[in-house]
Amino acid sequence: MEKHPRKLLVVITEAAIEKAVVQDARRLGAHGYTASAVRGGGLQGEREGAWEADRSVELKIVCGRDTAERIAEHLLAAYAPHYAMTVWLADVQVFRAEKF
Amino acid sequence: MEKHPRKLLVVITEAAIEKAVVQDARRLGAHGYTASAVRGGGLQGEREGAWEADRSVELKIVCGRDTAERIAEHLLAAYAPHYAMTVWLADVQVFRAEKF
Amino acid sequence: MEKHPRKLLVVITEAAIEKAVVQDARRLGAHGYTASAVRGGGLQGEREGAWEADRSVELKIVCGRDTAERIAEHLLAAYAPHYAMTVWLADVQVFRAEKF
Amino acid sequence: MTLDPVVLFFLLGVGARLARSDLRLPDALYETLSIYLLLAIGLKGGVELARQDLWSLLPVAFTAFLLSATIPLIAFPLLRGPVGLPRADAASIAAHYGSVSVVTFAVAQSVLARAGVEAPPEFAVLVAIMEAPGIVVGILLARGLSGGQGPAAGWGVLLHDALFGKAVYLLLGGLLIGALVGEAGMAPLRPLFGDLFRGALALFLLEMGLVAGGRLGDLRRAGPRLVAFGLLAPLLFGAIGLGAGLALGLGAGGVTLLATLAASASYIAAPAAMRVAVPEANPALSIGAALGVTFPFNVTIGVGLYLWLAQRLTS
Amino acid sequence: MTLDPVVLFFLLGVGARLARSDLRLPDALYETLSIYLLLAIGLKGGVELARQDLWSLLPVAFTAFLLSATIPLIAFPLLRGPVGLPRADAASIAAHYGSVSVVTFAVAQSVLARAGVEAPPEFAVLVAIMEAPGIVVGILLARGLSGGQGPAAGWGVLLHDALFGKAVYLLLGGLLIGALVGEAGMAPLRPLFGDLFRGALALFLLEMGLVAGGRLGDLRRAGPRLVAFGLLAPLLFGAIGLGAGLALGLGAGGVTLLATLAASASYIAAPAAMRVAVPEANPALSIGAALGVTFPFNVTIGVGLYLWLAQRLTS
Amino acid sequence: MTLDPVVLFFLLGVGARLARSDLRLPDALYETLSIYLLLAIGLKGGVELARQDLWSLLPVAFTAFLLSATIPLIAFPLLRGPVGLPRADAASIAAHYGSVSVVTFAVAQSVLARAGVEAPPEFAVLVAIMEAPGIVVGILLARGLSGGQGPAAGWGVLLHDALFGKAVYLLLGGLLIGALVGEAGMAPLRPLFGDLFRGALALFLLEMGLVAGGRLGDLRRAGPRLVAFGLLAPLLFGAIGLGAGLALGLGAGGVTLLATLAASASYIAAPAAMRVAVPEANPALSIGAALGVTFPFNVTIGVGLYLWLAQRLTS
Ligand SMILES: Nc1ncnc2c1ncn2[C@@H]1O[C@H](COP(=O)(O)O)[C@@H](O)[C@H]1O
Ligand SMILES: Nc1ncnc2c1ncn2[C@@H]1O[C@H](COP(=O)(O)O)[C@@H](O)[C@H]1O
Ligand SMILES: Nc1ncnc2c1ncn2[C@@H]1O[C@H](COP(=O)(O)O)[C@@H](O)[C@H]1O
Ligand code: NA
Ligand code: NA
Ligand code: NA
């Protein structure tokens, strides 16, 4: 089966802004996303997820390169200054080009 | 330490078929897998995981390129037509070649 | 926005040693990490996570190539002989070079 | 008569979804409550079962089995013809209505308790009996005629899952433990499995309301004919159950429970089984009808109606 | 007077953190307990509310509303001036103190019950009334003057979240159900939502202790002036609430509850709302003060003090 | 005498695994129940402890400490010699049997309650006392002689984890709170921490049955000699505990509890500690023996046997 190159955008951030981030990503061209609860630590200290304000979420979005960069840049500009946020991109291959 | 190229196969699908998918992957050559509970949205709408029929799982399998493609093609043929399913491949490097 | 190549180190291991692994990683140069609860199966059998001794954790660490390899080699030497452990590396791109 | 508070919790859940509240119950609570309810219903039924002459239960058990197997045969042509669904979808939905909803059963017990009508707790065994036959018939309807091949996952797997799936296993396990230890042995467990039952049911209905409220979008896509089916099916199948209960000479409580079981549609065992056995059926349709229409109808209106009729017709 | 066991659970949680114990309560338990407490408080209040002449509650409801809206206006200049915080942080913290803590309210009910002082359960409605106004005023303080643009997320979203956010929704839902079904209708739910209340509160305070104990590091970074604010604010705002209660002619129980609400700082609704509305405020500061200082102060000393004063001043 | 329903729940869990049922209890429920049981046992013991002359408890406390430290020294040569295990595995398993199982203790309390035999609740303190010594001795057995280096993780870490690990911390915390508030102060917490205890224990045993049933595969790999050890060890160590209890002049209830503690093997604290301290030991062996053989033996047969003997020998 033929494979198509796409980008995987990974965003780890505060659960408080999950809804907003997903909305923005959809608006900027993502066809889907996957979310899961995570814990972690970084520049803003430990986030253990023990209660509401301390919860983190990891979002994964597979999409085209341009879309991925557009979303990443928007998120970094809009949220990273004030929220715990980590963003990276990776190369992946998908089989159903039209889906992503 | 020497690194060996392998493929990471990521499968996001309905929890209802997790067992079947893992069995198929093992049969087709996977030596291991990692599963975690996720939520998400895609072509088939939102899957919030609030109850049985709505639960999604993310499976990660690290294996050789051929095995990965064989598994991916089988899953896409056998399950994607009727189940919420997202599949991608990525390149990874492992240290213990014999394990994967 | 400019992108910078980094390594993503993924470590799947027993929850019992999460704290020690994170400590070691920080000591060896990681600036952050993300943890999530997973289940899975591999050489040491199934780990369903039904109770304390059976719980697994997936750790993700984004950092420079040398740091990633240093951490991976240390973990494989220190823990892999006696603990369920799976380690791989992948290439990722980050936007804020100073963060990782 | 004011509404059972338990039903108000359901409406509270639906309302939260309609109002786009961020209210969610943790998955673990949902799972814990469903395990708890199954055990509690089983334990209570088992204590009673041990007191009964088992042979005297045979007629109602057999009737219940027949009801579960027959209802899909009635539902299927209705879903194919008037509702106009493809075979797989019609068969899958028929299976849901042949099987039963243990929470609707619990609500009926609660309604009977409030009304002061004696409800035979040993009827919990009927829930276990009626879980699987409807599902099997549904699969046969989907597969049997369309080329004769079995279900996608193999009959062995499906049969095993029907018998040892957690719902039936916990219910039967509870029945067995209840029967073995009896009234006195159960006493130390009563504060948890007895006294808290109604409160736990209320919480579970809050969650069901959240889930049902979240499926209303599916309903719109499903179209008005499926919604109509979801409203008429419980009336039709409830009437059949009611008739069967009267024919068996049950009391008002027993008649109400049998009617409720017949009228109820499964949303735990059946969705899981049909997803695996008939993958080409769209789960949004069956769950939309069972959980979005029939379940709310039964808990708010249906059960009260069956009780009202049962009291009129048995006295 | 020995400490309420409920408070000892809080200290047990704090101690676990200080001793670096691996004790953690599962997230799902935390969420379940907070849903439970909100519903239980609401249900109990609702039953009582239905018995009351609603008009007679209007003065205290209006006073509570005013208190919540006014307190941030007092807190803000204190936080700007003496504490020396930037505008966004001062406004955010002010919002936390304008809003209320439902668990502190529950502890006050528990303390009153132990002391044999009648506590009007219908005051639960005040918790719902006092949740939002302080938050709105806090956002205005952060935004209104600094260029006039609205909150980062839009007023519509914030207003919706305040009204239909799970805390207020469950509290109001519980009140409504309690009022609809009344004393008799609630009876079957009492074993869960009544008898277990104190025990559940104890468990929740264990969790709060763990969370608060984990924020002590934030406090050190926040500096002694914010800690002093966290200790003086409940005394100041509690005194205002006390005065308001006396002016309204409430009994000792009512006065204590109103003082407690005024003295308490939100750590559920406010943090979430301020995170979205005023992202540039550092949440470690507001949560450190509200949860690390004021909450422990209130549950260990404050509530007992308000009660002591209320008894002296009403008799 | 019929089986305690609590034990039937354990068998129900094992059966679910053998029948390959999909029944699973959510992780959060498992964690919640274990926190609950520890607190409940502690609280009950603490209330009683406050009533006692603490000096009078010293002999039994000291005996319990000695038992925990001595049992691994007996187990180790048996595991090295007859069972034929490598040093690390033998030492790790020995540590499990030196330490204790709080759930087995709870089952013994439940069995005593059913039999109408007075069980001294303050013996809960023995659970805390016996948790750590066996683990320390086990680590010494693994390390001390094989070159003299300490445990993999450092003694400081291990000692801290033994004292402040959640099991001991909650138990001691419960004891302390119970002792501080006394009978009257505990009253409002009794519906949760007292009345629900047996039901919660039943649920927890269902989960333990699921876990134990899932380890039966490990057992097959472990071989018949380890299984035999798992059956004989509780008899041997139970007899030692029984003798110690008789020598101390305890009543039938106290003797039974001490025998049960000696006979029980840890499957919470010890596995975690040994995993970190002696990584080269295979956890499948120790957990297979402790949880797959000894725990089921104790809850189904052992505890009843110790009670029977205790009654014969004390009267
Ligand atoms: N280097 C890293 N590797 C993996 N995850 C990270 C890293 N740095 C931060 N994170 C995750 O991103 C969250 C927010 O990071 P920060 O904004 O740096 O506090 C943390 O809580 C971690 O979950
Ligand atoms: N573009 C995407 N990126 C990441 N995850 C996706 C994407 N599309 C779908 N998914 C995940 O895959 C599941 C099934 O997708 P679908 O079959 O498209 O509904 C969704 O519920 C998401 O969790
Ligand atoms: N090939 C694999 N692909 C993905 N995850 C794996 C793989 N092998 C092992 N794992 C994960 O790593 C854990 C430990 O592996 P092992 O040490 O091989 O038992 C397993 O429980 C899985 O969660
Ligand atoms: Na039915
Ligand atoms: Na306040
Ligand atoms: Na022992």
Short mmCIF file of C-alpha atoms in Angstrom, two decimals, chain F residues 141-289:
data_model
loop_
_atom_site.label_atom_id
_atom_site.label_comp_id
_atom_site.label_asym_id
_atom_site.label_seq_id
_atom_site.Cartn_x
_atom_site.Cartn_y
_atom_site.Cartn_z
CA LEU F 141 19.65 -11.78 53.44
CA ALA F 142 19.95 -10.81 49.79
CA ARG F 143 22.77 -8.31 50.23
CA GLY F 144 24.52 -8.64 53.52
CA LEU F 145 26.43 -11.77 52.75
CA SER F 146 26.92 -11.37 49.01
CA GLY F 147 29.67 -8.80 49.25
CA GLY F 148 28.28 -6.55 51.92
CA GLN F 149 27.00 -3.70 49.73
CA GLY F 150 23.64 -2.23 50.68
CA PRO F 151 20.35 -2.48 48.80
CA ALA F 152 20.27 -1.17 45.23
CA ALA F 153 18.37 1.95 46.28
CA GLY F 154 20.18 2.85 49.50
CA TRP F 155 19.02 2.09 53.06
CA GLY F 156 17.83 5.62 53.67
CA VAL F 157 15.34 5.51 50.82
CA LEU F 158 14.10 2.09 51.87
CA LEU F 159 13.64 2.96 55.49
CA HIS F 160 11.80 6.13 54.56
CA ASP F 161 9.55 4.21 52.17
CA ALA F 162 8.80 1.60 54.83
CA LEU F 163 7.73 4.20 57.38
CA PHE F 164 6.03 6.70 55.10
CA GLY F 165 4.87 4.35 52.38
CA LYS F 166 1.15 4.74 52.02
CA ALA F 167 0.20 1.52 53.78
CA VAL F 168 1.96 2.21 57.06
CA TYR F 169 1.27 5.94 56.86
CA LEU F 170 -2.49 5.50 56.46
CA LEU F 171 -2.67 2.83 59.11
CA LEU F 172 -0.74 4.90 61.64
CA GLY F 173 -2.62 8.02 60.58
CA GLY F 174 -5.92 6.25 61.14
CA LEU F 175 -4.76 4.94 64.51
CA LEU F 176 -3.71 8.41 65.56
CA ILE F 177 -6.93 10.10 64.45
CA GLY F 178 -9.01 7.37 66.04
CA ALA F 179 -7.11 7.72 69.30
CA LEU F 180 -7.41 11.52 69.25
CA VAL F 181 -11.13 11.77 68.57
CA GLY F 182 -12.29 8.68 70.45
CA GLU F 183 -15.58 6.82 70.22
CA ALA F 184 -17.80 9.91 70.27
CA GLY F 185 -15.72 11.87 67.80
CA MET F 186 -15.77 8.94 65.39
CA ALA F 187 -19.56 8.68 65.39
CA PRO F 188 -20.18 10.86 62.31
CA LEU F 189 -17.55 8.89 60.37
CA ARG F 190 -18.97 5.51 61.35
CA PRO F 191 -21.47 5.19 58.44
CA LEU F 192 -18.55 5.36 56.00
CA PHE F 193 -15.65 3.83 57.91
CA GLY F 194 -17.61 1.37 60.04
CA ASP F 195 -20.86 0.21 58.48
CA LEU F 196 -19.50 -0.14 54.96
CA PHE F 197 -16.37 -2.01 56.00
CA ARG F 198 -17.51 -5.54 55.29
CA GLY F 199 -19.01 -4.62 51.94
CA ALA F 200 -15.88 -2.78 50.89
CA LEU F 201 -13.77 -5.71 51.98
CA ALA F 202 -15.92 -7.98 49.80
CA LEU F 203 -15.35 -5.75 46.78
CA PHE F 204 -11.64 -5.62 47.47
CA LEU F 205 -11.48 -9.40 47.66
CA LEU F 206 -13.24 -9.58 44.31
CA GLU F 207 -10.37 -7.52 42.94
CA MET F 208 -7.78 -9.63 44.77
CA GLY F 209 -9.39 -12.69 43.24
CA LEU F 210 -8.99 -11.17 39.80
CA VAL F 211 -5.34 -10.39 40.47
CA ALA F 212 -4.59 -13.74 42.07
CA GLY F 213 -6.41 -15.58 39.27
CA GLY F 214 -4.23 -13.73 36.79
CA ARG F 215 -1.05 -14.94 38.49
CA LEU F 216 -1.85 -18.63 38.25
CA GLY F 217 0.28 -18.81 35.12
CA ASP F 218 3.28 -17.58 37.10
CA LEU F 219 2.67 -20.44 39.50
CA ARG F 220 2.93 -23.07 36.84
CA ARG F 221 6.26 -21.62 35.82
CA ALA F 222 7.35 -21.44 39.48
CA GLY F 223 7.04 -25.17 39.93
CA PRO F 224 5.43 -27.43 42.52
CA ARG F 225 8.03 -26.91 45.20
CA LEU F 226 7.26 -23.23 45.49
CA VAL F 227 3.54 -24.00 45.56
CA ALA F 228 4.15 -26.46 48.39
CA PHE F 229 6.08 -23.76 50.22
CA GLY F 230 3.15 -21.38 49.72
CA LEU F 231 0.85 -23.89 51.41
CA LEU F 232 3.13 -25.00 54.24
CA ALA F 233 4.56 -21.60 55.13
CA PRO F 234 1.28 -20.21 56.53
CA LEU F 235 0.80 -23.38 58.59
CA LEU F 236 4.31 -23.19 59.97
CA PHE F 237 4.40 -19.46 60.61
CA GLY F 238 0.77 -19.47 61.75
CA ALA F 239 1.69 -22.10 64.34
CA ILE F 240 4.57 -19.95 65.56
CA GLY F 241 2.25 -16.95 65.81
CA LEU F 242 -0.31 -19.09 67.60
CA GLY F 243 2.28 -20.30 70.07
CA ALA F 244 3.46 -16.77 70.68
CA GLY F 245 -0.11 -15.64 71.26
CA LEU F 246 -0.76 -18.41 73.73
CA ALA F 247 2.51 -17.69 75.53
CA LEU F 248 1.43 -14.06 75.88
CA GLY F 249 -1.86 -15.22 77.38
CA LEU F 250 -4.04 -13.58 74.74
CA GLY F 251 -7.70 -14.51 74.25
CA ALA F 252 -8.92 -16.61 71.33
CA GLY F 253 -9.44 -13.51 69.18
CA GLY F 254 -6.01 -12.10 69.86
CA VAL F 255 -4.32 -15.45 69.29
CA THR F 256 -6.13 -15.82 65.97
CA LEU F 257 -5.09 -12.36 64.83
CA LEU F 258 -1.45 -12.88 65.76
CA ALA F 259 -1.38 -16.28 64.05
CA THR F 260 -2.99 -14.76 60.97
CA LEU F 261 -0.45 -11.95 60.80
CA ALA F 262 2.45 -14.36 61.14
CA ALA F 263 0.91 -16.67 58.53
CA SER F 264 0.16 -13.92 56.04
CA ALA F 265 2.49 -12.70 53.34
CA SER F 266 2.68 -9.13 52.11
CA TYR F 267 1.68 -8.34 48.55
CA ILE F 268 1.65 -4.55 48.68
CA ALA F 269 4.59 -3.15 50.63
CA ALA F 270 7.00 -6.02 50.15
CA PRO F 271 6.72 -6.35 46.34
CA ALA F 272 7.33 -2.63 45.90
CA ALA F 273 10.25 -2.59 48.32
CA MET F 274 11.92 -5.72 46.98
CA ARG F 275 11.53 -4.55 43.40
CA VAL F 276 13.62 -1.53 44.26
CA ALA F 277 15.99 -3.10 46.78
CA VAL F 278 16.68 -6.46 45.15
CA PRO F 279 15.97 -5.95 41.44
CA GLU F 280 17.53 -9.25 40.41
CA ALA F 281 14.80 -11.20 42.23
CA ASN F 282 12.02 -12.34 39.92
CA PRO F 283 8.79 -10.75 41.18
CA ALA F 284 6.66 -13.44 39.53
CA LEU F 285 7.94 -15.96 42.07
CA SER F 286 7.28 -13.99 45.23
CA ILE F 287 3.95 -12.64 44.09
CA GLY F 288 2.92 -16.03 42.73
CA ALA F 289 3.56 -17.65 46.11
#
